[in-house]
Coordinates of C-alpha atoms and ligand atoms in Angstrom, one line a residue:
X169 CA 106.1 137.4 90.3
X170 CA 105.6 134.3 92.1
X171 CA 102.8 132.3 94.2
X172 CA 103.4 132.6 97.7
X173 CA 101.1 130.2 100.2
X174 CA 99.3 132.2 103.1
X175 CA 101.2 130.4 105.6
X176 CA 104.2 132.0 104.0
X177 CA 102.9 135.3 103.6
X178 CA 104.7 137.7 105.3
X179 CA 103.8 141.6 106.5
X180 CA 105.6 143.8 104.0
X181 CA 105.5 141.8 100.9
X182 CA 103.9 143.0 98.0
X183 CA 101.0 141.9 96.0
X184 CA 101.2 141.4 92.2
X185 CA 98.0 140.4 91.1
X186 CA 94.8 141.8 92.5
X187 CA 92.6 139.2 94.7
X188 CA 89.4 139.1 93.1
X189 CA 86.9 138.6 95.7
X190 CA 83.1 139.7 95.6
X191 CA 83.3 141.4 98.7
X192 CA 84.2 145.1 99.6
X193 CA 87.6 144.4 100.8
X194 CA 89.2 143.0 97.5
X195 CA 93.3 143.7 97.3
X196 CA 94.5 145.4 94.3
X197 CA 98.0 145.2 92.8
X198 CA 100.6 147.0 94.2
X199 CA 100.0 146.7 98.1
X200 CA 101.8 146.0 100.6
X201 CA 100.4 143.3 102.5
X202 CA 99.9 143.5 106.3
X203 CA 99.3 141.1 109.1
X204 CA 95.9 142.2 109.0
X205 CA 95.4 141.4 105.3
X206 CA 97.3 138.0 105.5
X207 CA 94.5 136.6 108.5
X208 CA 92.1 137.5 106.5
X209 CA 93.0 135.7 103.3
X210 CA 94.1 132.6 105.8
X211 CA 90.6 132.8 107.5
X212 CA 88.8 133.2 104.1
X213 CA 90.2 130.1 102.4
X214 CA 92.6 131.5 100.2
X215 CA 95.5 129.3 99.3
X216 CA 98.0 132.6 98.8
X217 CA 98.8 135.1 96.7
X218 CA 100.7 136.3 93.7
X219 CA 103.5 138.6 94.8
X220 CA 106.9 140.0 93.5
X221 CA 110.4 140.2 95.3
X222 CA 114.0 140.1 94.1
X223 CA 114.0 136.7 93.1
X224 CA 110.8 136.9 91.3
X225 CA 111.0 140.0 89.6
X226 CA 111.4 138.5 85.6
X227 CA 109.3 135.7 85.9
X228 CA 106.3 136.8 83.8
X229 CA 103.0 135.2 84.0
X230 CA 100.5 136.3 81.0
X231 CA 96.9 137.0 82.4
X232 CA 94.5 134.0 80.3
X233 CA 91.7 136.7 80.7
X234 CA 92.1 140.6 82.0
X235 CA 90.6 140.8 85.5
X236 CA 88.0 142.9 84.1
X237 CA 86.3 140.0 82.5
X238 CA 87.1 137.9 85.4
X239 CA 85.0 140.2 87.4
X240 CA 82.2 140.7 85.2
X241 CA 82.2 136.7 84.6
X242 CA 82.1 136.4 88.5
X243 CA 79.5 138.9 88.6
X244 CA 77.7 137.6 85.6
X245 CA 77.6 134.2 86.8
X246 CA 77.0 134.9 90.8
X247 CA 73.2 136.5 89.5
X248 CA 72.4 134.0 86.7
X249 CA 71.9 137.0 84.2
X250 CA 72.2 135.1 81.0
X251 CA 72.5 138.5 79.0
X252 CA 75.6 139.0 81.1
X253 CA 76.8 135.6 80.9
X254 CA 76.4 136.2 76.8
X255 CA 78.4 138.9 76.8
X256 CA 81.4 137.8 79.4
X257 CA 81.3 134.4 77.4
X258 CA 82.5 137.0 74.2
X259 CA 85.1 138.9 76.2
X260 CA 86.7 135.9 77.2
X261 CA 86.6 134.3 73.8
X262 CA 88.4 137.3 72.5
X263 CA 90.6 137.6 75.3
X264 CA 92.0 134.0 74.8
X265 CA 92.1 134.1 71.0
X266 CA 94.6 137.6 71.6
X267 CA 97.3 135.6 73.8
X268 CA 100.6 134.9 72.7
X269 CA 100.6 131.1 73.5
X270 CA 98.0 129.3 74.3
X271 CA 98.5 128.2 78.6
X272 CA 96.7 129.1 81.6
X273 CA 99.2 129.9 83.7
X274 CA 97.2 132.5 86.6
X275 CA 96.3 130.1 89.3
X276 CA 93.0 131.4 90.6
X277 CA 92.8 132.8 93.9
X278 CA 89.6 132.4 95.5
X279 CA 87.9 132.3 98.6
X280 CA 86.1 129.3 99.9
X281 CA 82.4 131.3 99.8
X282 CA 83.0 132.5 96.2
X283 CA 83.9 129.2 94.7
X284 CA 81.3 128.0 92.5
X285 CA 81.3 131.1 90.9
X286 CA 85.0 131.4 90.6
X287 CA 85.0 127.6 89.4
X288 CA 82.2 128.4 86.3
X289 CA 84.3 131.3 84.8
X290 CA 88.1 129.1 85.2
X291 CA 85.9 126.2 83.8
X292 CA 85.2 128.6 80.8
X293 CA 88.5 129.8 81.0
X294 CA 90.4 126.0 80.5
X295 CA 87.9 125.1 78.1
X296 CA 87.6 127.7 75.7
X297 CA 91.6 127.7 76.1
X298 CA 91.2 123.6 74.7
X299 CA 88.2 124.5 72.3
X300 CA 90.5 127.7 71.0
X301 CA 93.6 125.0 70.5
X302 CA 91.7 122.2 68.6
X303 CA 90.8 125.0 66.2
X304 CA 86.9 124.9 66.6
X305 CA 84.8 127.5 64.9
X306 CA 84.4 131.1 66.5
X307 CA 80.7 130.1 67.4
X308 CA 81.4 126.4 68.8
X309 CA 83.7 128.1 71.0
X310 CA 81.4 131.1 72.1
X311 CA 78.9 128.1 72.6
X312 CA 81.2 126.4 74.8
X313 CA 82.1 129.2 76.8
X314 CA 78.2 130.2 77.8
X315 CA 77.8 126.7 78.5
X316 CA 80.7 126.5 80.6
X317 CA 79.7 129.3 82.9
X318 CA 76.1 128.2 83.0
X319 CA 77.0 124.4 83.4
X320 CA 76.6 124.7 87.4
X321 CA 73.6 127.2 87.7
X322 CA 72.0 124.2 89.1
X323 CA 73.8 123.7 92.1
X324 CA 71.8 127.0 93.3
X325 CA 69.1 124.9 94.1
X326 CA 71.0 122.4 96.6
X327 CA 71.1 123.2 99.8
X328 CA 74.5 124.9 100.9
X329 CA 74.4 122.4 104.0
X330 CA 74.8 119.6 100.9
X331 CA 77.2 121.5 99.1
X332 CA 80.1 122.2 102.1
X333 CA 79.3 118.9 103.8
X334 CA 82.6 118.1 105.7
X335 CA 81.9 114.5 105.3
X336 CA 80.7 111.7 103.2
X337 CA 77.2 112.5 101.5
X338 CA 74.2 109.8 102.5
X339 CA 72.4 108.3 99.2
X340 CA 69.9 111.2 99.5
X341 CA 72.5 113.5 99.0
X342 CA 74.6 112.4 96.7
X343 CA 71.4 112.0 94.3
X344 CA 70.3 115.6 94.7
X345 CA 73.6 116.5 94.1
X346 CA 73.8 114.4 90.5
X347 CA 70.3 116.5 89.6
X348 CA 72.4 119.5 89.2
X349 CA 72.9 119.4 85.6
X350 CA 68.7 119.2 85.2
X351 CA 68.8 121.7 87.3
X352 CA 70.9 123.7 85.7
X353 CA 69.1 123.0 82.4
X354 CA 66.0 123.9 83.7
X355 CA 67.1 127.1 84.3
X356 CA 67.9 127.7 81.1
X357 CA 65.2 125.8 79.3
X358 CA 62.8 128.8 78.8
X359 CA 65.5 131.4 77.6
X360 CA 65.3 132.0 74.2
X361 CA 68.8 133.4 74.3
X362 CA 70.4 129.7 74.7
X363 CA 70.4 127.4 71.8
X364 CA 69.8 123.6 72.3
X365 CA 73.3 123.1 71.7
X366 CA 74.4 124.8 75.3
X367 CA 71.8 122.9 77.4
X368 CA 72.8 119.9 75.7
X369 CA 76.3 120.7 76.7
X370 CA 75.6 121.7 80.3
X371 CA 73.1 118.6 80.7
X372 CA 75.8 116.1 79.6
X373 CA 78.4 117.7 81.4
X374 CA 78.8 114.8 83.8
X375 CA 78.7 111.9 81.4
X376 CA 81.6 109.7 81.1
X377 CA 83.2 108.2 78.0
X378 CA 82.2 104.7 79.3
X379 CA 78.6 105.3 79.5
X380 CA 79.1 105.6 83.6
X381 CA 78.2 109.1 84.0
X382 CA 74.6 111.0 84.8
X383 CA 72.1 111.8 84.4
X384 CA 71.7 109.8 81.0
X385 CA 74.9 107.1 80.9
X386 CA 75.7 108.0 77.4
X387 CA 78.9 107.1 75.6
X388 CA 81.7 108.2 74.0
X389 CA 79.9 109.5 70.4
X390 CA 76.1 109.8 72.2
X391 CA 78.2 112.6 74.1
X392 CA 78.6 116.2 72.7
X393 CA 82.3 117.5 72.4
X394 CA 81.8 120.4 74.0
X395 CA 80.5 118.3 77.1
X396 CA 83.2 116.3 76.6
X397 CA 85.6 119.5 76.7
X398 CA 83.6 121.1 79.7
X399 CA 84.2 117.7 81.9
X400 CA 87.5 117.0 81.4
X401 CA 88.5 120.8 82.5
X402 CA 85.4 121.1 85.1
X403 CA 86.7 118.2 87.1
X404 CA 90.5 119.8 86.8
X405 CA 89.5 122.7 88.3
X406 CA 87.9 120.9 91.0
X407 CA 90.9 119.0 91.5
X408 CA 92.9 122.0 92.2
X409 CA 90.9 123.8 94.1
X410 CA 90.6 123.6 98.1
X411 CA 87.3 122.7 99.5
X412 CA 85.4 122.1 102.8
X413 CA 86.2 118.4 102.7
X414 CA 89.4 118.2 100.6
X415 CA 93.1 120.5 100.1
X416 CA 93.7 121.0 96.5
X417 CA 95.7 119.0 94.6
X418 CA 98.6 120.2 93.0
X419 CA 98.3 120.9 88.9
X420 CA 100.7 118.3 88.2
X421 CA 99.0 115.5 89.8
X422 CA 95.3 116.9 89.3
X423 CA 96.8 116.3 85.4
X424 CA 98.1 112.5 86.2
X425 CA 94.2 111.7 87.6
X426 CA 92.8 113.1 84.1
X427 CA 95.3 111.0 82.2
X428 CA 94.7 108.4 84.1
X429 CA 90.8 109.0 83.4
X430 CA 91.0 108.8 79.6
X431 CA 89.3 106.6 77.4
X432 CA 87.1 105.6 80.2
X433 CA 85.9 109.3 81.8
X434 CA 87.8 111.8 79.5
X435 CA 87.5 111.6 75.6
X436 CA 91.0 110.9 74.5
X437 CA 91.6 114.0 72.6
X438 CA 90.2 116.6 75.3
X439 CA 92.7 115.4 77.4
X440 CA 95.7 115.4 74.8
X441 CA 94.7 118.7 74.0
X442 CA 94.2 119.8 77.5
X443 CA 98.0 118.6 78.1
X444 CA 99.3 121.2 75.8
X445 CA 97.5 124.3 77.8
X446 CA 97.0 123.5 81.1
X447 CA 101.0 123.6 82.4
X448 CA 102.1 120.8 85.0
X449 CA 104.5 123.2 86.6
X450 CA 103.1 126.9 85.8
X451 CA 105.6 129.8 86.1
X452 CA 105.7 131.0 90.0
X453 CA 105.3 128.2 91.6
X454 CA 107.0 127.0 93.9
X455 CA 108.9 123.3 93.5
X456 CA 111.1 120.6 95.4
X457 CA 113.6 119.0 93.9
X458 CA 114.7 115.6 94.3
X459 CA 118.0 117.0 95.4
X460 CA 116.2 118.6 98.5
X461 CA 116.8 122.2 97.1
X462 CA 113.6 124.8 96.8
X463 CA 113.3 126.2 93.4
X464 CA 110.2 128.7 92.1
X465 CA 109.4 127.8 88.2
X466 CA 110.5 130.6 86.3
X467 CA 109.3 129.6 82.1
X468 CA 108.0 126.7 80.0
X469 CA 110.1 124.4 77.9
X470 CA 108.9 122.3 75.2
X471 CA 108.7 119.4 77.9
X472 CA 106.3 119.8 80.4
X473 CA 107.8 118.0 83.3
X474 CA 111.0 119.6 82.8
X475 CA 110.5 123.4 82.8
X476 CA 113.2 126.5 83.6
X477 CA 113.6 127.0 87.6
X478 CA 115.6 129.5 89.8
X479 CA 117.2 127.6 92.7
X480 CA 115.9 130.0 96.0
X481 CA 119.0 129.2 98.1
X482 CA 121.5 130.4 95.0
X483 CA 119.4 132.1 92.6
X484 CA 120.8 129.8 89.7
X485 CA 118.2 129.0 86.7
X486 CA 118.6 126.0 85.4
X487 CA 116.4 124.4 82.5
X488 CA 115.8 121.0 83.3
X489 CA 115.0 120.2 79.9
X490 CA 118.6 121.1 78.3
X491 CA 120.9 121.3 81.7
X492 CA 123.3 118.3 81.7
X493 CA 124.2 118.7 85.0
X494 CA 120.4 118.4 86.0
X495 CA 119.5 115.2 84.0
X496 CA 119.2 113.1 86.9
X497 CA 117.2 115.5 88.9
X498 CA 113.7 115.8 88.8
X499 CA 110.7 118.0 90.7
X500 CA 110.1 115.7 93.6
X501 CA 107.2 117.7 95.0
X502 CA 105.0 120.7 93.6
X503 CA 101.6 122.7 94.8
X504 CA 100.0 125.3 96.5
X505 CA 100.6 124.3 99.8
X506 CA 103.9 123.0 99.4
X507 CA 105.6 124.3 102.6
X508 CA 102.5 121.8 104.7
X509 CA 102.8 118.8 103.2
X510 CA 104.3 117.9 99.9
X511 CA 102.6 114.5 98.8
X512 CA 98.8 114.1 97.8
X513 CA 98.6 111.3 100.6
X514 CA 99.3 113.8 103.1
X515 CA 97.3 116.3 101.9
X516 CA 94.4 114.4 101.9
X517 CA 95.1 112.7 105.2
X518 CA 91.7 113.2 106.6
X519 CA 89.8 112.1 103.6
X520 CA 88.4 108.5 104.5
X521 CA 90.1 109.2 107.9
X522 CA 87.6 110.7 109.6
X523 CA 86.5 107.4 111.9
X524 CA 87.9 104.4 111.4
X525 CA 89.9 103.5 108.3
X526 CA 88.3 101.6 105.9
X527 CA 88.5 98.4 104.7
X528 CA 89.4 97.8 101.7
X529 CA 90.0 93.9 100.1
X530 CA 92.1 94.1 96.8
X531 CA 92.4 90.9 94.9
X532 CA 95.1 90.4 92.3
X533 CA 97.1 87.2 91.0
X534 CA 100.0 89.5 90.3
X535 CA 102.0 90.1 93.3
X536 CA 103.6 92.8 91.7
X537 CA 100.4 94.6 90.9
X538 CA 98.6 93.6 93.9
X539 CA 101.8 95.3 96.0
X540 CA 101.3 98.6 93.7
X541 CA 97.9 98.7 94.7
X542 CA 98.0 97.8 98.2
X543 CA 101.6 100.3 98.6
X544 CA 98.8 103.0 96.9
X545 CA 96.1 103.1 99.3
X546 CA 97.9 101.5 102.8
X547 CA 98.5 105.0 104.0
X548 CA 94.7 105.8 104.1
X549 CA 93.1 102.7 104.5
X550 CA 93.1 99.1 105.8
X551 CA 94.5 97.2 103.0
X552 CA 93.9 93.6 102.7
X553 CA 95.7 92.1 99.8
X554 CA 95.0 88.4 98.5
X555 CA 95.9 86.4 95.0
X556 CA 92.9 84.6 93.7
X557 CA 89.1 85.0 93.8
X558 CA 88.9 81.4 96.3
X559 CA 91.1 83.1 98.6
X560 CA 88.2 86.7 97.8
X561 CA 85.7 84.1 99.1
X562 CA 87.2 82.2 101.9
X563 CA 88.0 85.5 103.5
X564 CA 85.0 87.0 103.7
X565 CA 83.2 84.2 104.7
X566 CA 85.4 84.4 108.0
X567 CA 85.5 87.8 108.0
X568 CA 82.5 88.9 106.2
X569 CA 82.5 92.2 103.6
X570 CA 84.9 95.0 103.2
X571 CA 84.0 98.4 102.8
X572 CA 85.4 98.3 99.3
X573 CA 86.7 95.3 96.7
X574 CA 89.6 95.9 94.2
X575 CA 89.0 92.8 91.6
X576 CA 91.4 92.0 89.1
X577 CA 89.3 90.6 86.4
X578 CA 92.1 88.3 84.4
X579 CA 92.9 85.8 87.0
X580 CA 93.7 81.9 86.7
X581 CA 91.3 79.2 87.8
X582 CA 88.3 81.8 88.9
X583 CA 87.9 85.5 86.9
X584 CA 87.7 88.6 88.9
X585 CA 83.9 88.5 87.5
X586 CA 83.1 85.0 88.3
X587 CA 84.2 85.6 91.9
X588 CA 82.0 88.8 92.5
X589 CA 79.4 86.9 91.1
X590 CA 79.9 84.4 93.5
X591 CA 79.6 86.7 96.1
X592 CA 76.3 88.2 95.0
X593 CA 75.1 84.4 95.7
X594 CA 76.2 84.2 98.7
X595 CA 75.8 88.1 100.3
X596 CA 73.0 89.7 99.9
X597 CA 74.3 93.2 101.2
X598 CA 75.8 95.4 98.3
X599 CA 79.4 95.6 97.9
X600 CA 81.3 98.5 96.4
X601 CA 83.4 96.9 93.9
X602 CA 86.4 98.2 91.6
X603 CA 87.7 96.6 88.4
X604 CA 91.0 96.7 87.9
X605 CA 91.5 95.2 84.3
X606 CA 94.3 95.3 81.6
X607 CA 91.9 95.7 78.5
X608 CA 88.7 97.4 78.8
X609 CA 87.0 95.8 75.7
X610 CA 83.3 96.1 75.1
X611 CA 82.4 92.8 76.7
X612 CA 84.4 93.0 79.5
X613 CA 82.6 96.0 80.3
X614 CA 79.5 94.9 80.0
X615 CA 79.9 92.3 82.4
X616 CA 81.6 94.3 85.0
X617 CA 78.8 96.5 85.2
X618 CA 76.5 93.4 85.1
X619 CA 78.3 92.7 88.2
X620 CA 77.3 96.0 89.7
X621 CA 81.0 97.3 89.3
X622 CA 81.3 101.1 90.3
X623 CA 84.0 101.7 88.1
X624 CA 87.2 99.9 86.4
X625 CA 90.7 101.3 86.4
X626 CA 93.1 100.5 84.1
X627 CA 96.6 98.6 84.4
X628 CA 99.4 99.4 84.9
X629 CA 98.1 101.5 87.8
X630 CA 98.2 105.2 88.0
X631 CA 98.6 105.1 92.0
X632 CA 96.6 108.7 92.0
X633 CA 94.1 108.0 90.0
X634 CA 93.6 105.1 92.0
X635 CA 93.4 107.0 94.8
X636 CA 90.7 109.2 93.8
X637 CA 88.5 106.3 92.8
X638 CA 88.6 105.1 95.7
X639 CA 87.6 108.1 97.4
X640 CA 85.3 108.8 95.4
X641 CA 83.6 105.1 96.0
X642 CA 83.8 105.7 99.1
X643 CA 83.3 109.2 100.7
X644 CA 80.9 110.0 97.1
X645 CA 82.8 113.2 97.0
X646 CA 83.9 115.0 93.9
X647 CA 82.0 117.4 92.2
X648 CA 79.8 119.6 94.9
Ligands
FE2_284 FE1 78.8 119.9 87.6
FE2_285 FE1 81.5 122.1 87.9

C-alpha cells in the first residue's frame, strides 16, 4: 500500500486502510473509491488516503495499534470517560509491546473536526512507542499512555472560535489557550481513578527543558519524564498535522524542528529515542529525489535518511543506504502534500503572510551566519540584516522597531545583550527578541531572559527550526 494525497486521488482506486472518522460515513478497507467519496475527504480536511495498486502491492506497513483501539481511544477520548480512557490506555500498551519493531509507520488520517481527539490517542500512540523503547516499567508506561490521551481534555473548555482561529491569537487568547493544561488537570483532579503522577504529567506537558515553558517554567530535572516524553511527541504530532492556520509539515522536517529543539525544549534523550521510532521517511510515502525522479518509500534501512524506494517511472527499488550507483542521490523533497508544493516555505506561504510581511531585524557579526539567517526567513518576511549591535541602534533610531529582533549574543565591541539592553533605555515599547547564541550556558541564559528574550536558538542554525520560532514569536501559533 502506499499514501496517496486527495488531490491525487482518483475514482476507481482502492482503499487499504479504513478512514476512521467519528461520523456515519467512515470508509472501510477494500473500496473502491468514487468521485463522490474523494470530495468529501478533500472538503473534510483529509490529507489522503492509504491505497494499494500495482506498484504498491508489497510495501507492508505494520498497524502501531489495530483500528479497534484507535476507535475506542477516539471514542474514549471524544466523551472524557476516564474508565474508557483506562482501559484504551491498556489496549494500546499491549498493542505496541506485541509489534515486531518498534516504528510508527500508519500516518493518521483525520479530518479537520476530529483532530484533537485523533491528536490525544497518536500522542499516546508516539509516546508509549518512546516510553516502550527506553524500557520503562509496564506501569510507567500505562501511566503515560492515560496521561497522554487525557493531556488535552482541557482544551474542551476554550472556545472553538480560539481553537480554529485562521490568524494570529491576541494576548487574551493566547493566555486562555496556555490554561489548557489546568484545565485539563482540573478535570481530572477529583477522579479517584488518576494517580498524582498523570496530572502531574498532563500539567507539565508544556514545560520546556530551559525553564521557558507554562504554566510553571520548570526545568530540565523539576520536569517529570513522562512530561518530558508527552511534549516532545505532542508537538510532533502537531507538526504533522494540517490545521486551520497551517499545512502540515512533512515527518522528516517535523523531526529536524525537534532536533533542533533539544536541550533547550526537548530533554535530550526523548528526542534520541524518539529518532529511532518515529521514521523520517515511513513506508508509502511518497518522495523526490534530487535527480528529479518520483519514488514511493518501500522499507526501512538501518539509516534513516536513506531508506529502500521504488522508482514510479521504472519500478526499480533501490536502497539508498547500500546502492553505489545512488550515493550521490538524496530525497530532495518528502510529505503529504508533495504533488502542491514540496518545500516547508511554500507550504507555509500564508503563515506571517497574511497582511504585510513582517519585519524582522537580525543582527550578527558573522556574515556567514547572518546570510544563513537572513537566506532562512527572506521568503516570508522582510529581512533586515546588520553586523554589530551600534549598527542594531543606529537603525532603529531612524527607522524605529521591527516586528521581531534576531540578536547574536557573542559580538565584538557591544554583546547581543548589551545592545537589547540598550534598547530597553531608549524604547519603551516591547520588542520581540530572539537569541541566537553558540553556547547556552547557565548565565548566558539568565541574562537573555533578563533581557525579556522570547527564546534563544542555537548555532549553527537549523534553518527550520528557525523558522518555526519565528512563527511562533510572531503569529503565537503552535499548540491549539
Ligand atoms: Fe497541550
Ligand atoms: Fe496536544
Amino acid at each position: 500500500m502506499r499514501f496517496v494525497s486527495v488531490n491525487e486521488l482518483e475514482p476507481g482506486m482502492i482503499l487499504a486502510r479504513k478512514i476512521i472518522d467519528r461520523r456515519v460515513n467512515m470508509l472501510q478497507k477494500g473500496v473502491v473509491l468514487s468521485a463522490v467519496n474523494i470530495e468529501r475527504l478533500k472538503t473534510n480536511g483529509y490529507l489522503g488516503a492509504y491505497i494499494t495498486d500495482s506498484i504498491s502491492e508489497d510495501i507492508e506497513i505494520e498497524e502501531t495499534i489495530s483500528d479497534k483501539t484507535m476507535e475506542d481511544g477516539i471514542e474514549a477520548v471524544a466523551n472524557a470517560d476516564i474508565g474508557s480512557i483506562i482501559e484504551v490506555a491498556k489496549e494500546m500498551v499491549e498493542d505496541i509491546s506485541e509489534l515486531k519493531r518498534i516504528s510508527v509507520d500508519m500516518l493518521d488520517l483525520r479530518s479537520f473536526d476530529d483532530y484533537t481527539y485523533h491528536h490525544s490517542v497518536n500522542v499516546a500512540i508516539y509516546a508509549v512507542a518512546v516510553a516502550t523503547k527506553m524500557g520503562l516499567s509496564e506501569e510507567k508506561i500505562q501511566e503515560i499512555a492515560v496521561a497522554a490521551l487525557c493531556h488535552d481534555l482541557g482544551k474542551t473548555r476554550i472556545d472553538v472560535a480560539i481553537i480554529n482561529k485562521k490568524g494570529r491569537l491576541d494576548d487574551d487568547e493566547f493566555a486562555e489557550i496556555r490554561r489548557h493544561p489546568q484545565y485539563s488537570y482540573d478535570i481530572l483532579y477529583d477522579n479517584t481513578m488518576i494517580s498524582s503522577a498523570v496530572r502531574q504529567a498532563v500539567i507539565c506537558h508544556h514545560e520546556n527543558e530551559n525553564g521557558s515553558g507554562y504554566p510553571y517554567g520548570k526545568e530540565s530535572d523539576e520536569i517529570p519524564l513522562a512530561a518530558k516524553i508527552i511534549h516532545a511527541v505532542d508537538v510532533y504530532d502537531a507538526l504533522t498535522s494540517r490545521r486551520s492556520y497551517k499545512e502540515p509539515y512533512s515527518p522528516v522536517d517535523a523531526l529536524e524542528y525537534i532536533i533542533g529543539g533539544q536541550n533547550i525544549l526537548f530533554d535530550k534523550n526523548v528526542v534520541d529515542v524518539m529518532r529511532t521510532v518515529i521514521p523520517a521517511y515511513p513506508p508509502g510515502m511518497d518522495v523526490i529525489l534530487s535527480t528529479g525522479q518520483r519514488a514511493v518509500v518501500c522499507a526501512h534501512t538501518t539509516t534513516a535518511q536513506r531508506p529502500v524506494i521504488r522508482i514510479y517511472e521504472t519500478g526499480k527499488e533501490v536502497d539508498l543506504s547500500r546502492d553505489p550507483d545512488y550515493s550521490t542521490v538524496f530525497i530532495a523533497a518528502s510529505g503529504m502534500l508533495l504533488q502542491v508544493s514540496t518545500g516547508v516555505e511554500e507550504l507555509n506561504e500564508n503563515r506571517g503572510k497574511s497582511d504585510k510581511k513582517k519585519k524582522v531585524l537580525v543582527i550578527d557579526d558573522s556574515g556567514i551566519s547572518r546570510g544563513q539567517t537572513k537566506a532562512a526567513l527572506e521568503n516570508e518576511y522582510d529581512v533586515t540584516a546588520l553586523e554589530s549591535g551600534i549598527a542594531c541602534l543606529n537603525y532603529i533610531k531612524a527607522k524605529g522597531l521591527p516586528d521581531l529582533i534576531i540578536m547574536d549574543i557573542d559580538m565584538p565591541m557591544m554583546d547581543g545583550v548589551t545592545t537589547i539592553e540598550k534598547i530597553h533605555d531608549n524604547e519603551s515599547a516591547d520588542i520581540k527578541i530572539l537569541f541566537l547564541t553558540a553556547i547556552a550556558d547557565r548565565d548566558t541564559v539568565i541574562r537573555c531572559r533578563k533581557a525579556g528574550a522570547l527564546d534563544y536558538i542555537l548555532k549553527p542554525v537549523n534553518p527550520i527550526y528557525l523558522r518555526e520560532r519565528v512563527a511562533i514569536a510572531l503569529d503565537k501559533n503552535l499548540d491549539r
